[in-house]
């Protein structure tokens, strides 16, 4: 379609008024004040009995306030604990091979009723790159990316190696993500 | 002064600037030979962020390379995803069969990434010249764009969004309204940034006629992108060799004259406006439909099918474990990244892993021009010159 190469105007010339410099400084300060004054007023208002949403600023007061994360957010990968108390994982090992940095290791086993389950499931959080390929590979919706982003850093590498107990999260807490991946990521209408 | 110089024994000073200098973001070292404040020679040393990207890609399946491409130019990760996917699709022979919606969404995400990259670059450049206020306006604009990218991809920087034969997920509900709100704020920020800097005497003195490069030298050094166009060369991969849907949108490409830092700044400022235009046009005619190719040997089948049909399940397991089977051959597909031409040269010998995965990063070619551009200038001119190159260590050193 249309559109062409266009020269930019580099011959910006300054008028005498602009070359006087001092009026330009004031103009700059006025632009900054246009940000500062409304921010200052709204923050002060919110401080004296207003709601946090009254603050018309970009930043949030983090530990007290939490950011609103989009549904797509990829946080710590977790295993889904089904409503009957068992993990959904069947130890097929697909997440293990799909993981680019190879941070998952599984030892599979069989329960007495014949169903398969992971005897050990170790996810090394220090190696994980949060790409979400494990979630995409899992045929059982057993591992999903939760919206948890806190407490993933430690001073030592040992506590960052998560075992099965540290990874299992009840299904009820993951409904938002499970709903999202069915609706937006792997739904049949995608094809 | 000259008498003094004759009496004194003087010799050029060797100064090592970087690798951990606040202005050498991306970790690069300049070995400078100085006469007073004048630069006699500048050697650029790169490689501090080398992490064997190409070898990593060759050790994983075709799909597993995507998270690593995110980490090339982390400011505009989606563009690297798209460049890699286009090359792999060309090799697979499915390039022409991509569903319309996937191509449109890819283009939109590419332009959003370009916005984020230019905001960061211009903001950081002004910050290093001492203009903190303007930096904060563009960083706010960038944050808003990254919020958009996060709502689509799930992460701000490590997007990992594109797949061979489609996309990881569809656009979220209400995306067009979100874009509209963000763009209104960003246009206001752009106006204020422009007012603060473009006619600012200090800024002009630092930028104008510093770091200039002629069109011939720029071509000889392998420049691409805004830096090449600032030198007056009319070359943009989006126009010269249209990919995705760039031939169906109406946009201009700004071109400079002398290739100095002020031209590069103006070109980038105008490209922001053009990117906003492209995204708005594309959102207006975004088609409905599938986002993935209907070919189970290329893109994993839907989860319902995997659970219910044995054939889909086999494809899903084979694609994940062995990787997508790509026929033998080699391909190079150029795309226009925010800094210049990003292209992947892929070689396949058949099978699930790339035999060779070479990326052509724009920063690498641009960095070799720094020495040329600052020779004879003052020490302080390195800062704006290097900023306008926009070296991204992750991409240059790979």
Short mmCIF file of N, CA and C in Angstrom, two decimals, chain B residues 55-197:
data_model
loop_
_atom_site.label_atom_id
_atom_site.label_comp_id
_atom_site.label_asym_id
_atom_site.label_seq_id
_atom_site.Cartn_x
_atom_site.Cartn_y
_atom_site.Cartn_z
N UNK B 55 24.74 -22.35 19.93
CA UNK B 55 24.96 -23.75 20.34
C UNK B 55 23.77 -24.25 21.14
N UNK B 56 23.21 -23.40 21.99
CA UNK B 56 22.01 -23.78 22.75
C UNK B 56 20.89 -24.21 21.81
N UNK B 57 20.69 -23.41 20.74
CA UNK B 57 19.61 -23.71 19.80
C UNK B 57 19.85 -25.04 19.11
N UNK B 58 21.11 -25.31 18.80
CA UNK B 58 21.40 -26.55 18.09
C UNK B 58 21.23 -27.78 18.98
N UNK B 59 21.21 -27.57 20.29
CA UNK B 59 21.08 -28.71 21.19
C UNK B 59 19.64 -28.99 21.58
N UNK B 60 18.72 -28.10 21.21
CA UNK B 60 17.32 -28.34 21.53
C UNK B 60 16.52 -28.59 20.27
N UNK B 61 15.25 -28.85 20.44
CA UNK B 61 14.41 -29.02 19.25
C UNK B 61 14.14 -27.65 18.63
N UNK B 62 13.48 -27.64 17.47
CA UNK B 62 13.21 -26.38 16.77
C UNK B 62 12.38 -25.45 17.65
N UNK B 63 11.44 -26.01 18.39
CA UNK B 63 10.58 -25.17 19.23
C UNK B 63 11.33 -24.63 20.44
N UNK B 64 12.24 -25.42 20.96
CA UNK B 64 12.92 -25.01 22.18
C UNK B 64 13.84 -23.82 22.00
N UNK B 65 14.05 -23.39 20.76
CA UNK B 65 14.91 -22.22 20.55
C UNK B 65 14.19 -20.92 20.90
N UNK B 66 12.86 -20.94 20.94
CA UNK B 66 12.12 -19.69 21.14
C UNK B 66 12.47 -18.93 22.41
N UNK B 67 12.52 -19.60 23.57
CA UNK B 67 12.89 -18.84 24.77
C UNK B 67 14.27 -18.21 24.68
N UNK B 68 15.17 -18.84 23.90
CA UNK B 68 16.51 -18.26 23.78
C UNK B 68 16.51 -17.05 22.86
N UNK B 69 15.64 -17.07 21.83
CA UNK B 69 15.58 -15.89 20.96
C UNK B 69 15.05 -14.67 21.72
N UNK B 70 14.21 -14.91 22.74
CA UNK B 70 13.74 -13.79 23.57
C UNK B 70 14.89 -12.99 24.14
N UNK B 71 15.96 -13.70 24.42
CA UNK B 71 17.05 -13.08 25.18
C UNK B 71 18.10 -12.45 24.27
N UNK B 72 17.79 -12.35 22.99
CA UNK B 72 18.71 -11.65 22.09
C UNK B 72 18.54 -10.14 22.29
N UNK B 73 17.54 -9.57 21.63
CA UNK B 73 17.23 -8.17 21.91
C UNK B 73 16.05 -8.17 22.87
N UNK B 74 16.37 -8.06 24.16
CA UNK B 74 15.32 -8.24 25.17
C UNK B 74 14.33 -7.08 25.19
N UNK B 75 14.68 -5.96 24.54
CA UNK B 75 13.72 -4.87 24.48
C UNK B 75 12.59 -5.15 23.51
N UNK B 76 12.87 -5.90 22.48
CA UNK B 76 11.84 -6.22 21.49
C UNK B 76 11.90 -7.70 21.20
N UNK B 77 11.55 -8.49 22.23
CA UNK B 77 11.73 -9.94 22.14
C UNK B 77 10.84 -10.55 21.07
N UNK B 78 9.62 -10.01 20.90
CA UNK B 78 8.68 -10.65 19.98
C UNK B 78 9.23 -10.64 18.56
N UNK B 79 9.95 -9.57 18.21
CA UNK B 79 10.49 -9.49 16.85
C UNK B 79 11.46 -10.63 16.58
N UNK B 80 12.25 -11.00 17.59
CA UNK B 80 13.17 -12.13 17.40
C UNK B 80 12.39 -13.43 17.25
N UNK B 81 11.33 -13.58 18.07
CA UNK B 81 10.47 -14.77 17.95
C UNK B 81 9.94 -14.87 16.53
N UNK B 82 9.43 -13.73 16.03
CA UNK B 82 8.82 -13.73 14.70
C UNK B 82 9.87 -14.05 13.64
N UNK B 83 11.05 -13.45 13.77
CA UNK B 83 12.10 -13.68 12.77
C UNK B 83 12.46 -15.16 12.71
N UNK B 84 12.60 -15.78 13.88
CA UNK B 84 12.95 -17.20 13.91
C UNK B 84 11.83 -18.05 13.33
N UNK B 85 10.58 -17.73 13.72
CA UNK B 85 9.45 -18.52 13.24
C UNK B 85 9.32 -18.41 11.73
N UNK B 86 9.52 -17.20 11.18
CA UNK B 86 9.40 -17.02 9.73
C UNK B 86 10.44 -17.86 9.00
N UNK B 87 11.66 -17.87 9.53
CA UNK B 87 12.72 -18.65 8.88
C UNK B 87 12.38 -20.13 8.94
N UNK B 88 11.93 -20.60 10.09
CA UNK B 88 11.63 -22.03 10.23
C UNK B 88 10.45 -22.42 9.35
N UNK B 89 9.47 -21.51 9.24
CA UNK B 89 8.31 -21.82 8.39
C UNK B 89 8.69 -21.86 6.92
N UNK B 90 9.60 -20.99 6.55
CA UNK B 90 10.09 -21.00 5.17
C UNK B 90 10.74 -22.35 4.85
N UNK B 91 11.49 -22.84 5.81
CA UNK B 91 12.17 -24.12 5.64
C UNK B 91 11.18 -25.28 5.57
N UNK B 92 10.10 -25.16 6.37
CA UNK B 92 9.08 -26.20 6.41
C UNK B 92 8.18 -26.14 5.18
N UNK B 93 8.19 -24.99 4.49
CA UNK B 93 7.32 -24.84 3.34
C UNK B 93 5.88 -24.51 3.68
N UNK B 94 5.65 -23.94 4.87
CA UNK B 94 4.28 -23.57 5.24
C UNK B 94 4.12 -22.06 5.31
N UNK B 95 5.13 -21.33 4.80
CA UNK B 95 5.13 -19.88 4.98
C UNK B 95 3.90 -19.22 4.38
N UNK B 96 3.43 -19.71 3.23
CA UNK B 96 2.29 -19.08 2.58
C UNK B 96 0.95 -19.54 3.12
N UNK B 97 0.96 -20.55 3.98
CA UNK B 97 -0.31 -21.14 4.42
C UNK B 97 -0.72 -20.68 5.80
N UNK B 98 -0.03 -19.68 6.33
CA UNK B 98 -0.36 -19.24 7.69
C UNK B 98 -1.73 -18.59 7.72
N UNK B 99 -2.53 -18.85 8.77
CA UNK B 99 -3.83 -18.19 8.86
C UNK B 99 -3.67 -16.67 8.99
N UNK B 100 -4.63 -15.94 8.39
CA UNK B 100 -4.58 -14.48 8.35
C UNK B 100 -4.40 -13.87 9.74
N UNK B 101 -5.20 -14.35 10.68
CA UNK B 101 -5.19 -13.72 12.00
C UNK B 101 -3.82 -13.83 12.65
N UNK B 102 -3.18 -14.98 12.48
CA UNK B 102 -1.86 -15.16 13.09
C UNK B 102 -0.88 -14.13 12.53
N UNK B 103 -0.95 -13.90 11.21
CA UNK B 103 -0.01 -12.97 10.58
C UNK B 103 -0.29 -11.54 11.07
N UNK B 104 -1.56 -11.20 11.17
CA UNK B 104 -1.91 -9.86 11.66
C UNK B 104 -1.43 -9.65 13.09
N UNK B 105 -1.70 -10.66 13.94
CA UNK B 105 -1.31 -10.52 15.35
C UNK B 105 0.21 -10.42 15.47
N UNK B 106 0.92 -11.19 14.64
CA UNK B 106 2.39 -11.11 14.67
C UNK B 106 2.85 -9.70 14.32
N UNK B 107 2.23 -9.12 13.30
CA UNK B 107 2.64 -7.77 12.90
C UNK B 107 2.36 -6.77 14.01
N UNK B 108 1.20 -6.89 14.63
CA UNK B 108 0.85 -5.97 15.71
C UNK B 108 1.88 -6.08 16.84
N UNK B 109 2.20 -7.32 17.19
CA UNK B 109 3.15 -7.51 18.30
C UNK B 109 4.54 -7.01 17.93
N UNK B 110 4.93 -7.17 16.67
CA UNK B 110 6.23 -6.66 16.21
C UNK B 110 6.28 -5.15 16.39
N UNK B 111 5.20 -4.47 16.03
CA UNK B 111 5.22 -3.01 16.11
C UNK B 111 5.18 -2.54 17.56
N UNK B 112 4.45 -3.27 18.41
CA UNK B 112 4.45 -2.92 19.84
C UNK B 112 5.86 -3.07 20.40
N UNK B 113 6.54 -4.13 19.97
CA UNK B 113 7.91 -4.34 20.45
C UNK B 113 8.82 -3.22 19.96
N UNK B 114 8.59 -2.76 18.71
CA UNK B 114 9.40 -1.66 18.17
C UNK B 114 9.19 -0.40 19.00
N UNK B 115 7.93 -0.17 19.39
CA UNK B 115 7.64 0.98 20.24
C UNK B 115 8.43 0.90 21.54
N UNK B 116 8.34 -0.27 22.20
CA UNK B 116 9.02 -0.43 23.48
C UNK B 116 10.52 -0.20 23.32
N UNK B 117 11.07 -0.70 22.21
CA UNK B 117 12.51 -0.57 21.99
C UNK B 117 12.90 0.89 21.78
N UNK B 118 12.15 1.61 20.96
CA UNK B 118 12.49 3.01 20.70
C UNK B 118 12.29 3.87 21.95
N UNK B 119 11.24 3.59 22.70
CA UNK B 119 11.04 4.34 23.95
C UNK B 119 12.23 4.16 24.88
N UNK B 120 12.66 2.90 25.01
CA UNK B 120 13.78 2.63 25.90
C UNK B 120 15.04 3.31 25.41
N UNK B 121 15.28 3.18 24.11
CA UNK B 121 16.51 3.73 23.54
C UNK B 121 16.57 5.24 23.70
N UNK B 122 15.49 5.91 23.29
CA UNK B 122 15.51 7.38 23.37
C UNK B 122 15.53 7.84 24.82
N UNK B 123 14.75 7.15 25.66
CA UNK B 123 14.72 7.52 27.07
C UNK B 123 16.09 7.38 27.70
N UNK B 124 16.72 6.23 27.47
CA UNK B 124 18.04 5.99 28.09
C UNK B 124 19.07 6.96 27.55
N UNK B 125 18.97 7.29 26.25
CA UNK B 125 19.94 8.21 25.65
C UNK B 125 19.84 9.58 26.31
N UNK B 126 18.62 10.06 26.50
CA UNK B 126 18.47 11.37 27.13
C UNK B 126 18.89 11.33 28.59
N UNK B 127 18.63 10.21 29.23
CA UNK B 127 19.05 10.07 30.64
C UNK B 127 20.55 10.25 30.75
N UNK B 128 21.28 9.62 29.82
CA UNK B 128 22.72 9.70 29.91
C UNK B 128 23.26 11.07 29.52
N UNK B 129 22.43 11.85 28.84
CA UNK B 129 22.82 13.24 28.58
C UNK B 129 22.33 14.16 29.69
N UNK B 130 21.72 13.61 30.71
CA UNK B 130 21.35 14.41 31.86
C UNK B 130 19.89 14.82 31.94
N UNK B 131 19.06 14.36 30.99
CA UNK B 131 17.66 14.78 31.01
C UNK B 131 16.80 13.70 31.67
N UNK B 132 16.75 13.73 32.98
CA UNK B 132 16.03 12.67 33.70
C UNK B 132 14.53 12.77 33.49
N UNK B 133 14.01 14.00 33.40
CA UNK B 133 12.56 14.17 33.29
C UNK B 133 12.03 13.49 32.04
N UNK B 134 12.68 13.77 30.91
CA UNK B 134 12.22 13.20 29.65
C UNK B 134 12.31 11.68 29.68
N UNK B 135 13.35 11.17 30.32
CA UNK B 135 13.52 9.72 30.46
C UNK B 135 12.31 9.11 31.15
N UNK B 136 11.86 9.76 32.23
CA UNK B 136 10.75 9.19 32.98
C UNK B 136 9.46 9.15 32.16
N UNK B 137 9.26 10.15 31.29
CA UNK B 137 8.05 10.14 30.46
C UNK B 137 8.07 8.96 29.50
N UNK B 138 9.22 8.72 28.89
CA UNK B 138 9.27 7.62 27.93
C UNK B 138 9.28 6.27 28.63
N UNK B 139 9.82 6.22 29.84
CA UNK B 139 9.78 4.94 30.55
C UNK B 139 8.36 4.61 30.96
N UNK B 140 7.59 5.64 31.29
CA UNK B 140 6.18 5.38 31.59
C UNK B 140 5.47 4.87 30.34
N UNK B 141 5.76 5.52 29.21
CA UNK B 141 5.15 5.07 27.94
C UNK B 141 5.53 3.63 27.65
N UNK B 142 6.80 3.29 27.90
CA UNK B 142 7.27 1.93 27.65
C UNK B 142 6.59 0.93 28.59
N UNK B 143 6.44 1.33 29.86
CA UNK B 143 5.77 0.43 30.80
C UNK B 143 4.36 0.10 30.32
N UNK B 144 3.68 1.11 29.79
CA UNK B 144 2.31 0.88 29.32
C UNK B 144 2.31 -0.09 28.14
N UNK B 145 3.31 0.07 27.25
CA UNK B 145 3.40 -0.86 26.12
C UNK B 145 3.74 -2.26 26.62
N UNK B 146 4.61 -2.34 27.61
CA UNK B 146 4.95 -3.66 28.15
C UNK B 146 3.77 -4.29 28.87
N UNK B 147 2.90 -3.48 29.46
CA UNK B 147 1.68 -4.03 30.04
C UNK B 147 0.84 -4.70 28.95
N UNK B 148 0.79 -4.03 27.80
CA UNK B 148 0.06 -4.62 26.66
C UNK B 148 0.67 -5.96 26.27
N UNK B 149 2.00 -5.95 26.13
CA UNK B 149 2.70 -7.16 25.72
C UNK B 149 2.51 -8.26 26.77
N UNK B 150 2.53 -7.87 28.04
CA UNK B 150 2.35 -8.84 29.11
C UNK B 150 0.96 -9.46 29.07
N UNK B 151 -0.03 -8.64 28.75
CA UNK B 151 -1.40 -9.18 28.73
C UNK B 151 -1.59 -10.16 27.58
N UNK B 152 -0.72 -10.10 26.57
CA UNK B 152 -0.83 -11.04 25.45
C UNK B 152 0.08 -12.24 25.67
N UNK B 153 1.35 -11.97 26.02
CA UNK B 153 2.36 -13.02 26.04
C UNK B 153 2.52 -13.67 27.40
N UNK B 154 2.22 -12.96 28.47
CA UNK B 154 2.40 -13.54 29.79
C UNK B 154 3.67 -13.08 30.46
N UNK B 155 4.51 -12.34 29.77
CA UNK B 155 5.71 -11.80 30.39
C UNK B 155 6.07 -10.51 29.69
N UNK B 156 6.74 -9.61 30.40
CA UNK B 156 7.06 -8.32 29.82
C UNK B 156 8.22 -8.42 28.83
N UNK B 157 9.27 -9.11 29.26
CA UNK B 157 10.46 -9.18 28.41
C UNK B 157 10.58 -10.53 27.72
N UNK B 158 10.53 -11.60 28.48
CA UNK B 158 10.76 -12.93 27.89
C UNK B 158 9.43 -13.45 27.34
N UNK B 159 9.04 -12.89 26.21
CA UNK B 159 7.67 -13.08 25.73
C UNK B 159 7.37 -14.52 25.35
N UNK B 160 8.27 -15.17 24.60
CA UNK B 160 8.07 -16.56 24.18
C UNK B 160 6.68 -16.74 23.59
N UNK B 161 6.32 -15.90 22.65
CA UNK B 161 4.93 -15.82 22.21
C UNK B 161 4.66 -16.56 20.91
N UNK B 162 5.59 -16.49 19.97
CA UNK B 162 5.34 -17.05 18.65
C UNK B 162 5.79 -18.51 18.61
N UNK B 163 5.08 -19.30 17.86
CA UNK B 163 5.47 -20.70 17.66
C UNK B 163 5.59 -20.96 16.16
N UNK B 164 6.30 -22.01 15.81
CA UNK B 164 6.37 -22.39 14.41
C UNK B 164 4.97 -22.84 14.00
N UNK B 165 4.38 -22.15 13.05
CA UNK B 165 3.03 -22.49 12.60
C UNK B 165 1.94 -21.81 13.39
N UNK B 166 2.24 -20.77 14.12
CA UNK B 166 1.15 -20.09 14.82
C UNK B 166 1.63 -19.25 15.97
N UNK B 167 0.77 -19.15 16.97
CA UNK B 167 1.07 -18.33 18.14
C UNK B 167 0.79 -19.14 19.40
N UNK B 168 1.37 -18.71 20.52
CA UNK B 168 1.14 -19.43 21.76
C UNK B 168 -0.29 -19.25 22.24
N UNK B 169 -0.84 -18.05 22.10
CA UNK B 169 -2.20 -17.80 22.57
C UNK B 169 -2.80 -16.68 21.75
N UNK B 170 -4.11 -16.57 21.88
CA UNK B 170 -4.80 -15.52 21.14
C UNK B 170 -4.73 -14.21 21.93
N UNK B 171 -5.10 -13.12 21.27
CA UNK B 171 -5.14 -11.83 21.97
C UNK B 171 -6.20 -11.89 23.06
N UNK B 172 -5.98 -11.23 24.20
CA UNK B 172 -7.00 -11.27 25.26
C UNK B 172 -8.22 -10.45 24.87
N UNK B 173 -9.30 -10.65 25.63
CA UNK B 173 -10.52 -9.87 25.39
C UNK B 173 -10.24 -8.40 25.70
N UNK B 174 -10.83 -7.53 24.92
CA UNK B 174 -10.69 -6.10 25.17
C UNK B 174 -9.33 -5.54 24.86
N UNK B 175 -8.59 -6.23 23.99
CA UNK B 175 -7.23 -5.77 23.68
C UNK B 175 -7.25 -4.45 22.92
N UNK B 176 -8.19 -4.31 21.98
CA UNK B 176 -8.23 -3.10 21.15
C UNK B 176 -8.49 -1.86 22.01
N UNK B 177 -9.38 -2.00 23.01
CA UNK B 177 -9.66 -0.85 23.89
C UNK B 177 -8.45 -0.50 24.74
N UNK B 178 -7.78 -1.55 25.22
CA UNK B 178 -6.56 -1.35 26.01
C UNK B 178 -5.52 -0.58 25.19
N UNK B 179 -5.36 -1.00 23.93
CA UNK B 179 -4.40 -0.34 23.05
C UNK B 179 -4.78 1.13 22.87
N UNK B 180 -6.06 1.38 22.68
CA UNK B 180 -6.52 2.75 22.45
C UNK B 180 -6.18 3.64 23.64
N UNK B 181 -6.44 3.12 24.84
CA UNK B 181 -6.15 3.91 26.05
C UNK B 181 -4.65 4.18 26.17
N UNK B 182 -3.85 3.13 25.94
CA UNK B 182 -2.40 3.27 26.07
C UNK B 182 -1.87 4.26 25.05
N UNK B 183 -2.36 4.18 23.82
CA UNK B 183 -1.83 5.04 22.76
C UNK B 183 -2.18 6.51 23.02
N UNK B 184 -3.36 6.76 23.61
CA UNK B 184 -3.71 8.15 23.92
C UNK B 184 -2.69 8.73 24.90
N UNK B 185 -2.36 7.97 25.95
CA UNK B 185 -1.36 8.43 26.92
C UNK B 185 0.00 8.58 26.27
N UNK B 186 0.35 7.58 25.43
CA UNK B 186 1.68 7.60 24.84
C UNK B 186 1.86 8.76 23.87
N UNK B 187 0.80 9.14 23.17
CA UNK B 187 0.91 10.29 22.25
C UNK B 187 1.20 11.56 23.05
N UNK B 188 0.53 11.66 24.22
CA UNK B 188 0.75 12.83 25.08
C UNK B 188 2.21 12.84 25.56
N UNK B 189 2.70 11.67 25.97
CA UNK B 189 4.09 11.58 26.41
C UNK B 189 5.05 11.95 25.29
N UNK B 190 4.72 11.51 24.08
CA UNK B 190 5.58 11.80 22.94
C UNK B 190 5.66 13.31 22.70
N UNK B 191 4.49 13.97 22.78
CA UNK B 191 4.47 15.43 22.57
C UNK B 191 5.34 16.14 23.60
N UNK B 192 5.22 15.68 24.87
CA UNK B 192 6.00 16.36 25.91
C UNK B 192 7.49 16.08 25.76
N UNK B 193 7.82 14.86 25.41
CA UNK B 193 9.22 14.50 25.18
C UNK B 193 9.79 15.36 24.06
N UNK B 194 9.00 15.50 23.00
CA UNK B 194 9.41 16.30 21.86
C UNK B 194 9.61 17.76 22.26
N UNK B 195 8.67 18.28 23.04
CA UNK B 195 8.76 19.68 23.48
C UNK B 195 9.99 19.90 24.34
N UNK B 196 10.30 18.91 25.19
CA UNK B 196 11.43 19.09 26.10
C UNK B 196 12.77 19.01 25.38
N UNK B 197 12.84 18.23 24.31
CA UNK B 197 14.17 17.92 23.77
C UNK B 197 14.46 18.44 22.37
#
